[in-house]
Amino acid sequence: MQLGRYNTLEVRRIVDFGAYLADDEGNEVLLPSRYLTEVPKIGAKMDVFVYTDSEDRPVATTERPFAQVGEVAFLQVAEVNRIGAFLDWGLMKDLLVPYREQKYDMKQGGVYPVYLFVDDASGRVTATAKIEKYLGNVFPTYRKGDKVKALILQHTERGYKAVVDNLHYGMIYHNELYRDVAIGNELEAYVKQVRDNGKIDLTLNDYVTERIPELAHNILGRIRANGGYIQVTDRSTPEEIKQLFHCSKKDFKKAVGALYKEHLITIEEAGLRASV
């Protein structure tokens, strides 16, 4: 049974105040009756989240927290007291960030990136703002084009720094951005390259073989929807191309070339015209 994570457990026994669920080793945890819409059958499997209650006893819930152990998330401070900052993570009991785990004083109402872990001393699910302790400790083994989950962490002069799959640091450079992103966004991204230092260059554009044909299809659709002609060519500015097709000028030229080779368009002095 994993504390601070989702578990698939078996209904072992029913009591007046809920149901006791067990893992394969016989460890039991209570699912309080407030989470039961009906009385489950003995032996039935249930997907629940396991954490600790106010008395530090393991307890199960069918509610879904905003994050689980091993993940980075942006969470809002619900309360600050002498113990630390308590974060709203979508469950009845708020999540503690002790003062020793804060990089700077957290304020009530503030939203901060934190990493969730199980504190060995207390046995509780705890959060830390010192996320760098848990990132970059394993060298990434991605290949170009691999799809990853990227949490936008910080805006820099070069682009947006991101947390990749809750394990690594990545960067989406400004010239790879063809739509708006914001700090706290969780996006699907693709690996451009893994650097020698383990940092990952990311793009929001799919690097699989379907990428250019899909872009060509979109360009042709735009031409036909505009009466068979659009006033844009490979001499148009990168900014204009980005605004129209959400792609780089390099990819635009590849897609236009593919359409031209298929005799689907003609390239005129001031624009592109559909052939059929």
XYZ file of C-alpha atoms in Angstrom:
276
model
C 0.000 0.000 0.000
C 1.543 3.271 -1.116
C 0.937 6.294 1.058
C 0.172 9.463 -0.856
C -0.706 7.633 -4.058
C -3.611 5.870 -5.715
C -4.022 2.200 -4.781
C -6.268 -0.585 -6.045
C -7.442 -2.352 -2.892
C -9.864 -5.134 -2.028
C -12.914 -4.672 0.196
C -12.142 -6.860 3.218
C -14.937 -6.026 5.700
C -17.856 -3.641 6.190
C -18.423 -1.707 9.427
C -20.940 0.909 10.551
C -18.553 3.768 9.776
C -17.197 2.580 6.445
C -15.312 -0.243 4.771
C -11.887 -1.675 5.444
C -9.812 -2.205 2.311
C -6.706 -4.365 2.102
C -3.695 -4.782 -0.170
C -2.172 -8.088 -1.276
C -0.128 -8.292 1.936
C -3.176 -7.905 4.161
C -2.524 -4.316 5.237
C -5.856 -2.624 5.924
C -7.041 0.948 5.636
C -10.419 2.516 6.400
C -12.563 4.074 3.687
C -15.024 6.227 5.694
C -18.725 5.838 4.929
C -18.994 9.413 3.599
C -17.118 8.201 0.496
C -19.480 5.246 -0.081
C -22.489 5.846 -2.312
C -23.538 2.233 -1.760
C -22.372 -0.708 0.328
C -19.629 -2.470 -1.667
C -19.391 -6.232 -1.967
C -16.751 -8.120 -0.019
C -13.886 -8.902 -2.402
C -14.651 -6.015 -4.744
C -11.732 -3.905 -5.989
C -11.703 -0.155 -5.430
C -9.351 2.582 -6.629
C -8.677 4.929 -3.721
C -6.138 7.514 -2.601
C -4.376 6.727 0.686
C -3.001 9.373 3.036
C -3.107 10.098 6.798
C -5.888 11.693 8.816
C -5.575 14.339 11.541
C -4.383 11.642 13.983
C -1.764 10.372 11.501
C -3.658 7.153 10.808
C -3.760 5.870 7.205
C -7.136 6.582 5.632
C -8.553 6.073 2.140
C -10.657 8.446 0.069
C -12.340 8.392 -3.319
C -11.611 12.122 -3.690
C -8.874 13.009 -6.139
C -6.089 15.304 -4.910
C -4.448 17.826 -7.220
C -1.153 15.890 -6.964
C 0.281 12.754 -5.406
C 3.627 11.706 -3.961
C 6.418 11.950 -6.520
C 4.819 14.823 -8.431
C 5.423 18.552 -8.765
C 2.373 20.802 -8.682
C 1.382 24.424 -8.161
C -0.742 24.583 -4.994
C -2.336 27.450 -3.094
C -1.620 28.230 0.568
C -4.806 27.909 2.638
C -3.273 28.786 6.011
C 0.037 29.691 7.644
C 0.749 29.017 11.334
C 3.662 28.269 13.649
C 4.201 24.835 12.073
C 4.383 25.945 8.466
C 2.197 26.570 5.439
C -0.812 24.394 4.707
C -1.736 23.893 1.060
C -5.088 23.132 -0.506
C -4.540 19.939 -2.494
C -8.173 18.997 -2.986
C -8.648 16.847 0.135
C -10.267 17.500 3.521
C -6.905 17.643 5.302
C -4.548 20.307 3.944
C -0.961 19.494 2.965
C 1.863 20.781 5.186
C 5.015 22.523 3.979
C 7.192 22.783 7.141
C 9.288 25.924 7.487
C 12.431 23.876 6.869
C 11.058 22.920 3.447
C 10.319 26.504 2.375
C 12.749 28.425 0.182
C 11.101 31.675 1.285
C 8.166 32.544 3.518
C 4.947 31.326 1.980
C 1.967 33.652 2.244
C -1.704 32.778 2.614
C -3.356 32.831 -0.798
C -0.053 32.469 -2.650
C 0.445 29.743 -5.249
C 3.801 27.916 -5.245
C 5.418 24.943 -7.004
C 6.015 22.074 -4.566
C 7.122 18.451 -4.642
C 5.167 15.855 -2.662
C 6.982 13.177 -0.623
C 6.492 10.980 2.443
C 8.405 12.381 5.398
C 10.381 9.552 7.034
C 10.263 11.126 10.499
C 6.507 11.740 10.706
C 5.237 9.206 8.184
C 3.026 11.906 6.664
C 2.584 13.075 3.107
C 4.483 16.359 3.055
C 5.363 19.014 0.484
C 8.575 20.910 -0.136
C 9.268 24.065 -2.089
C 12.863 22.855 -2.530
C 11.915 20.875 -5.604
C 15.468 20.937 -6.971
C 16.402 18.185 -4.475
C 14.192 15.764 -6.371
C 14.858 16.776 -9.978
C 17.770 15.944 -12.246
C 18.999 13.050 -10.106
C 18.538 10.515 -12.920
C 19.982 11.070 -16.377
C 17.142 11.159 -18.941
C 17.045 8.434 -21.576
C 14.596 10.059 -23.986
C 15.013 10.015 -27.748
C 14.158 12.840 -30.119
C 10.413 12.978 -30.644
C 9.444 11.265 -27.380
C 6.275 12.683 -25.846
C 6.593 13.975 -22.274
C 4.557 15.858 -19.691
C 5.917 19.364 -19.077
C 4.886 21.569 -16.152
C 5.755 25.205 -16.898
C 7.840 26.366 -13.960
C 9.440 29.706 -14.772
C 9.732 32.329 -17.524
C 13.283 33.307 -18.489
C 14.893 35.428 -21.190
C 15.401 32.297 -23.314
C 11.963 30.795 -22.879
C 10.094 28.720 -20.329
C 11.725 26.379 -17.837
C 9.696 23.231 -17.225
C 9.596 20.139 -15.057
C 9.604 17.059 -17.303
C 7.714 13.974 -16.088
C 8.325 15.052 -12.468
C 11.978 13.979 -12.812
C 13.975 16.354 -15.004
C 14.410 19.968 -16.044
C 13.538 21.060 -19.559
C 13.416 24.266 -21.579
C 10.976 25.441 -24.243
C 12.729 28.236 -26.143
C 10.842 31.240 -27.449
C 11.349 30.184 -31.079
C 9.532 26.920 -30.315
C 6.431 28.647 -28.965
C 3.555 28.974 -31.409
C 0.791 29.368 -28.817
C 0.418 31.040 -25.474
C 1.661 29.262 -22.351
C 1.658 30.359 -18.733
C 3.423 29.392 -15.534
C 1.593 26.467 -13.966
C 0.353 25.049 -17.281
C 0.810 21.304 -17.725
C 1.409 20.510 -21.390
C 2.229 17.679 -23.735
C 5.637 18.384 -25.205
C 8.210 16.588 -27.347
C 11.915 16.068 -26.823
C 14.205 17.909 -29.258
C 17.430 16.809 -27.622
C 18.958 15.745 -24.309
C 22.037 17.781 -23.488
C 25.209 16.391 -21.922
C 24.255 17.971 -18.590
C 20.928 16.135 -18.553
C 18.828 19.184 -19.400
C 16.180 18.628 -22.046
C 15.281 20.898 -24.961
C 11.546 20.684 -25.636
C 9.146 21.683 -28.351
C 5.373 21.802 -28.424
C 5.422 20.564 -32.016
C 5.176 16.861 -32.718
C 8.349 15.497 -34.312
C 6.760 12.364 -35.706
C 6.452 11.931 -39.458
C 2.826 13.115 -39.508
C 3.804 16.648 -38.472
C 4.582 18.146 -41.912
C 1.706 16.374 -43.728
C -0.705 17.634 -41.060
C 0.611 21.176 -41.468
C 0.306 20.868 -45.279
C -3.295 19.739 -44.850
C -4.021 22.769 -42.660
C -2.426 25.175 -45.141
C -4.392 23.730 -48.052
C -7.583 23.929 -45.998
C -6.902 27.601 -45.245
C -6.310 28.339 -48.954
C -9.550 26.650 -50.028
C -11.542 28.303 -47.237
C -10.261 31.674 -48.474
C -11.594 31.216 -51.999
C -8.596 29.269 -53.277
C -5.923 31.888 -52.596
C -4.005 33.342 -49.659
C -1.554 36.197 -49.729
C 1.356 34.522 -47.944
C 4.546 32.978 -49.329
C 7.936 31.747 -48.103
C 9.003 35.402 -48.212
C 6.448 36.295 -45.551
C 7.814 37.140 -42.122
C 8.176 34.406 -39.486
C 5.773 36.378 -37.299
C 3.056 36.377 -39.977
C 3.484 32.648 -40.603
C 3.425 31.928 -36.870
C 0.205 33.917 -36.449
C -1.536 32.175 -39.351
C -0.380 28.575 -38.955
C 1.237 28.309 -35.488
C 4.446 26.926 -36.934
C 7.979 27.967 -37.761
C 8.875 29.421 -41.153
C 11.089 26.379 -41.760
C 8.189 23.962 -41.306
C 5.915 26.201 -43.397
C 8.342 26.031 -46.326
C 8.538 22.232 -46.038
C 4.758 21.913 -46.047
C 4.346 24.310 -48.998
C 7.004 22.366 -50.899
C 5.116 19.127 -50.274
C 1.869 20.649 -51.574
C 3.643 22.000 -54.655
C 5.195 18.603 -55.450
C 1.745 17.008 -55.243
C 0.457 19.664 -57.685
C -2.115 20.768 -55.104
C -1.031 24.422 -55.167
C 0.785 26.884 -57.369
C 3.219 29.388 -55.921
C 2.613 32.886 -57.241
C 4.526 36.109 -56.702
C 2.366 37.316 -53.820
C 0.649 34.196 -52.568
C -0.432 30.570 -52.824
C -3.270 29.341 -55.022
C -5.068 25.996 -54.913
C -4.708 23.997 -58.119
C -7.908 22.016 -57.676
